[in-house]
Amino acid sequence: MQRRQGRVNAGLLLLLYQISQVGLQNIPSVTLAVLILNVFFFLNPMRPLHEACISVKEAFYRQNWQRLLLSPVHHVDDWHLYYNMVSMLWKGITLERKLGSMWFAYIIAVFSVLTGIVYVLLEFMLVKILNDPSYEMSCAVGFSGVLFALKVLNNHYNPGRVSSVLGLQISSKYACWVELVAIHFIAPRTSFAGHLAGILVGLMYTMGPLKKIMKACAGGFSSFADPDRPRNDYSGYSDFGGATYNNERRPYGFWFPPEQHSEEEMRRQRLRRFWRQ
């Protein structure tokens, strides 16, 4: 494990500020653990980036499968970490409260490995289709593939929402595809195949057999709650340009919708008001 050279990491400081603005008490446990884990490995990387990234050459030909675990939690620089973890922050708050901490942790673990596998398969297909061996060397690192998979889940569980992507109002159904293309043009060095792998993994969960397979594998563990059980829905966040809730635009930062009382609590309040009359 190598410690990074001591320098001011503006992205890391801004990330800590964002977390403090949300409040630790408002961040679910698994989401907070993912943030801490990624920050820890950014400050104390287990391997240099060229030994942690995932590629066809390293994973397929050299059978260096440990990179499937290393690549998602290593980042190129502090801004790479910042943008990924801020995205993880709001996605985690939304999804973990909806699915439950145990199931959400299960999803993070499975998606982290599976996005790497799908990425290697996509790059391998490009090598064969384009007859270009350079794709064997293309090496990816970072948590963004998992984040694209989580975005597909978030859109699935919150249909009909509108996301703001670079100032454009896009239906959440298509937002991940628009972001896939937009990010590639804005930052060409980002891994298009890595982001696409995340979307495909998310679709495998929402439209394919992945969720059923995961439920079957977790069937013997009582600690895993049913992911389809209704829970409080904390929706209304968008990736770019703030959040909306009940058509009310919030210009920046994180905002939580007011606490929703259960039907039983509302009935009790009505009864109390009746007896006071």
XYZ file of C-alpha atoms in Angstrom:
277
model
C 0.000 0.000 0.000
C 1.428 3.346 -1.076
C 0.524 6.698 0.438
C -0.072 9.561 -2.000
C 2.312 12.456 -2.054
C 1.296 15.182 0.369
C -0.409 17.989 -1.569
C -3.614 19.953 -1.363
C -6.424 17.896 -2.912
C -9.087 20.481 -3.714
C -11.488 17.826 -4.995
C -11.191 15.843 -1.774
C -11.753 18.942 0.350
C -14.820 19.837 -1.691
C -16.136 16.300 -1.306
C -15.766 16.515 2.485
C -17.579 19.850 2.401
C -20.461 18.334 0.420
C -20.712 15.473 2.921
C -20.780 17.928 5.814
C -23.549 19.897 4.075
C -25.680 16.766 3.777
C -24.853 15.688 7.336
C -23.500 12.295 8.376
C -26.797 11.518 10.109
C -28.578 11.793 6.742
C -26.270 9.376 4.906
C -27.255 5.691 5.155
C -24.621 3.311 6.506
C -23.640 1.445 3.322
C -23.454 4.635 1.275
C -21.228 6.202 3.925
C -19.044 3.084 4.004
C -18.576 3.217 0.209
C -17.558 6.871 0.429
C -15.071 6.171 3.217
C -13.646 3.150 1.381
C -13.018 5.094 -1.811
C -11.480 8.048 0.035
C -9.251 5.662 2.003
C -7.952 3.933 -1.123
C -7.441 7.298 -2.799
C -5.197 8.408 0.058
C -3.644 4.951 0.517
C -3.832 3.104 -2.832
C -3.172 -0.632 -2.662
C -1.459 -0.564 -6.066
C -0.233 2.076 -8.511
C -2.919 2.897 -11.069
C -1.254 0.891 -13.846
C -1.401 -2.158 -11.551
C -4.978 -1.579 -10.377
C -6.789 -0.811 -13.636
C -8.725 -3.476 -15.540
C -8.078 -4.437 -19.170
C -8.429 -7.369 -21.557
C -4.699 -8.017 -21.416
C -4.501 -8.089 -17.622
C -7.815 -9.771 -16.781
C -8.314 -12.160 -19.689
C -4.857 -13.094 -20.911
C -2.886 -12.758 -17.682
C -5.768 -13.977 -15.483
C -5.172 -11.090 -13.096
C -8.746 -11.154 -11.806
C -7.971 -9.327 -8.567
C -8.146 -6.146 -10.641
C -11.910 -6.620 -10.753
C -11.852 -5.720 -7.056
C -9.117 -3.090 -7.215
C -10.195 -1.009 -10.201
C -13.543 0.329 -8.865
C -12.018 1.772 -5.667
C -9.006 3.489 -7.248
C -9.228 6.899 -8.914
C -6.942 8.891 -11.194
C -6.997 12.117 -9.194
C -8.965 14.039 -6.587
C -11.457 15.438 -9.096
C -12.133 11.976 -10.486
C -12.864 10.900 -6.904
C -14.979 13.998 -6.207
C -17.369 13.653 -9.141
C -17.813 9.915 -8.612
C -18.398 10.158 -4.878
C -20.810 13.101 -5.084
C -22.800 11.053 -7.584
C -22.597 8.059 -5.243
C -23.789 10.222 -2.372
C -27.148 11.136 -3.860
C -27.699 7.775 -5.570
C -26.913 5.968 -2.317
C -29.277 8.147 -0.283
C -32.081 7.424 -2.736
C -31.531 3.726 -3.379
C -30.345 2.491 0.009
C -33.406 3.891 1.757
C -35.612 2.314 -0.880
C -33.981 -1.120 -1.064
C -32.554 -1.522 2.437
C -28.934 -1.471 3.536
C -28.210 -5.204 3.225
C -29.613 -5.521 -0.281
C -27.953 -2.287 -1.371
C -24.585 -3.556 -0.099
C -25.206 -6.780 -2.038
C -25.922 -4.749 -5.184
C -22.756 -2.671 -4.775
C -20.617 -5.805 -4.371
C -22.149 -7.597 -7.377
C -22.154 -4.536 -9.622
C -18.547 -3.682 -8.768
C -17.357 -7.049 -10.066
C -19.861 -7.461 -12.879
C -19.191 -4.072 -14.499
C -15.523 -5.028 -14.750
C -16.398 -8.342 -16.386
C -18.768 -6.717 -18.889
C -16.152 -4.039 -19.613
C -13.556 -6.698 -20.466
C -16.085 -8.473 -22.716
C -16.920 -5.234 -24.544
C -13.261 -4.413 -25.134
C -12.609 -8.000 -26.266
C -15.467 -7.690 -28.790
C -13.961 -4.447 -30.104
C -10.621 -6.188 -30.586
C -12.258 -8.923 -32.674
C -14.727 -6.752 -34.604
C -12.335 -3.909 -35.438
C -9.244 -6.104 -35.578
C -7.531 -3.506 -33.410
C -5.296 -4.960 -30.654
C -4.990 -1.554 -28.973
C -8.295 -2.228 -27.194
C -6.589 -5.067 -25.340
C -4.413 -2.480 -23.643
C -7.212 -0.045 -22.779
C -7.196 0.060 -18.988
C -10.059 1.447 -16.871
C -10.180 2.538 -13.260
C -12.792 4.209 -11.061
C -16.310 3.787 -9.670
C -18.191 5.384 -12.555
C -19.252 2.091 -14.157
C -21.044 1.113 -10.939
C -22.622 4.581 -10.792
C -24.084 4.211 -14.283
C -25.593 0.874 -13.206
C -27.063 2.522 -10.095
C -28.498 5.306 -12.254
C -30.392 2.725 -14.300
C -31.807 1.308 -11.054
C -32.734 4.747 -9.762
C -34.575 5.561 -12.986
C -36.321 2.187 -12.838
C -37.592 2.704 -9.294
C -38.545 6.342 -9.928
C -40.245 6.376 -13.351
C -41.542 9.542 -14.924
C -38.879 11.812 -13.447
C -36.998 14.427 -15.455
C -33.240 14.875 -15.152
C -31.289 17.975 -16.110
C -28.266 17.032 -18.217
C -26.104 20.000 -19.188
C -29.137 22.244 -18.884
C -31.367 20.018 -21.019
C -34.476 18.461 -19.489
C -34.302 14.756 -20.321
C -36.717 12.010 -19.348
C -35.057 9.770 -16.773
C -35.770 6.837 -19.082
C -33.156 8.135 -21.509
C -30.954 10.210 -19.200
C -28.239 7.579 -18.709
C -27.815 7.202 -22.489
C -27.601 10.970 -22.999
C -25.046 11.235 -20.183
C -23.055 8.369 -21.697
C -22.604 10.292 -24.955
C -22.275 13.739 -23.346
C -19.535 12.695 -20.922
C -17.589 11.026 -23.730
C -17.558 14.262 -25.752
C -16.853 16.523 -22.782
C -14.114 14.289 -21.374
C -12.817 12.051 -24.199
C -10.338 10.310 -21.894
C -13.144 8.748 -19.861
C -13.934 5.106 -20.540
C -16.936 4.914 -22.859
C -16.909 1.113 -22.641
C -16.696 1.262 -18.836
C -19.753 3.530 -18.608
C -21.629 1.433 -21.170
C -20.802 -1.680 -19.135
C -22.475 -0.059 -16.132
C -25.645 0.692 -18.098
C -25.775 -2.880 -19.388
C -25.359 -4.282 -15.870
C -28.167 -2.032 -14.660
C -30.415 -3.264 -17.478
C -29.492 -6.860 -16.643
C -30.857 -6.164 -13.149
C -34.014 -4.251 -14.098
C -34.960 -6.047 -17.319
C -32.883 -9.229 -17.305
C -32.338 -12.193 -15.001
C -29.736 -10.644 -12.681
C -32.124 -9.669 -9.870
C -33.713 -13.134 -9.850
C -30.281 -14.759 -9.748
C -29.202 -12.503 -6.876
C -32.408 -13.240 -4.952
C -31.925 -16.969 -5.500
C -28.322 -16.800 -4.269
C -29.364 -14.779 -1.208
C -32.380 -16.954 -0.467
C -30.708 -18.720 2.448
C -29.784 -15.519 4.240
C -32.613 -14.104 6.329
C -30.755 -10.813 6.803
C -31.474 -9.881 3.172
C -34.784 -8.064 2.918
C -37.021 -8.377 -0.123
C -35.845 -5.601 -2.494
C -39.372 -5.290 -3.886
C -40.910 -4.540 -0.487
C -42.335 -0.990 -0.443
C -40.193 1.527 1.426
C -40.048 5.275 1.878
C -39.235 6.831 -1.481
C -36.690 9.637 -1.287
C -36.697 10.663 -4.914
C -36.364 13.982 -6.651
C -32.653 14.383 -7.223
C -30.931 15.075 -10.523
C -27.310 14.669 -11.527
C -26.693 18.160 -12.873
C -27.994 21.503 -11.745
C -29.733 20.702 -8.472
C -32.873 18.832 -7.513
C -36.605 18.998 -8.035
C -39.405 17.915 -5.753
C -43.114 18.353 -6.528
C -42.056 20.522 -9.512
C -40.182 22.873 -7.175
C -36.663 23.617 -8.411
C -33.788 23.646 -5.933
C -30.812 25.504 -7.444
C -27.953 23.717 -5.723
C -26.866 21.365 -2.994
C -28.823 18.525 -1.460
C -32.335 18.827 -0.164
C -34.499 16.275 1.545
C -38.278 16.181 1.054
C -40.353 16.701 4.196
C -40.986 13.655 6.342
C -43.936 11.639 5.110
C -46.230 10.343 7.876
C -47.774 6.905 7.613
C -51.509 6.512 7.104
C -51.851 5.288 10.706
C -50.104 8.396 12.046
C -52.264 10.684 9.902
C -55.396 8.902 11.170
C -54.285 9.433 14.763
C -53.662 13.135 14.116
C -57.152 13.536 12.639
C -58.657 11.801 15.662
C -56.751 14.081 18.060
C -57.960 17.159 16.201
C -61.561 15.799 16.292
C -61.571 15.268 20.086
C -60.149 18.727 20.667
C -63.137 20.347 18.958
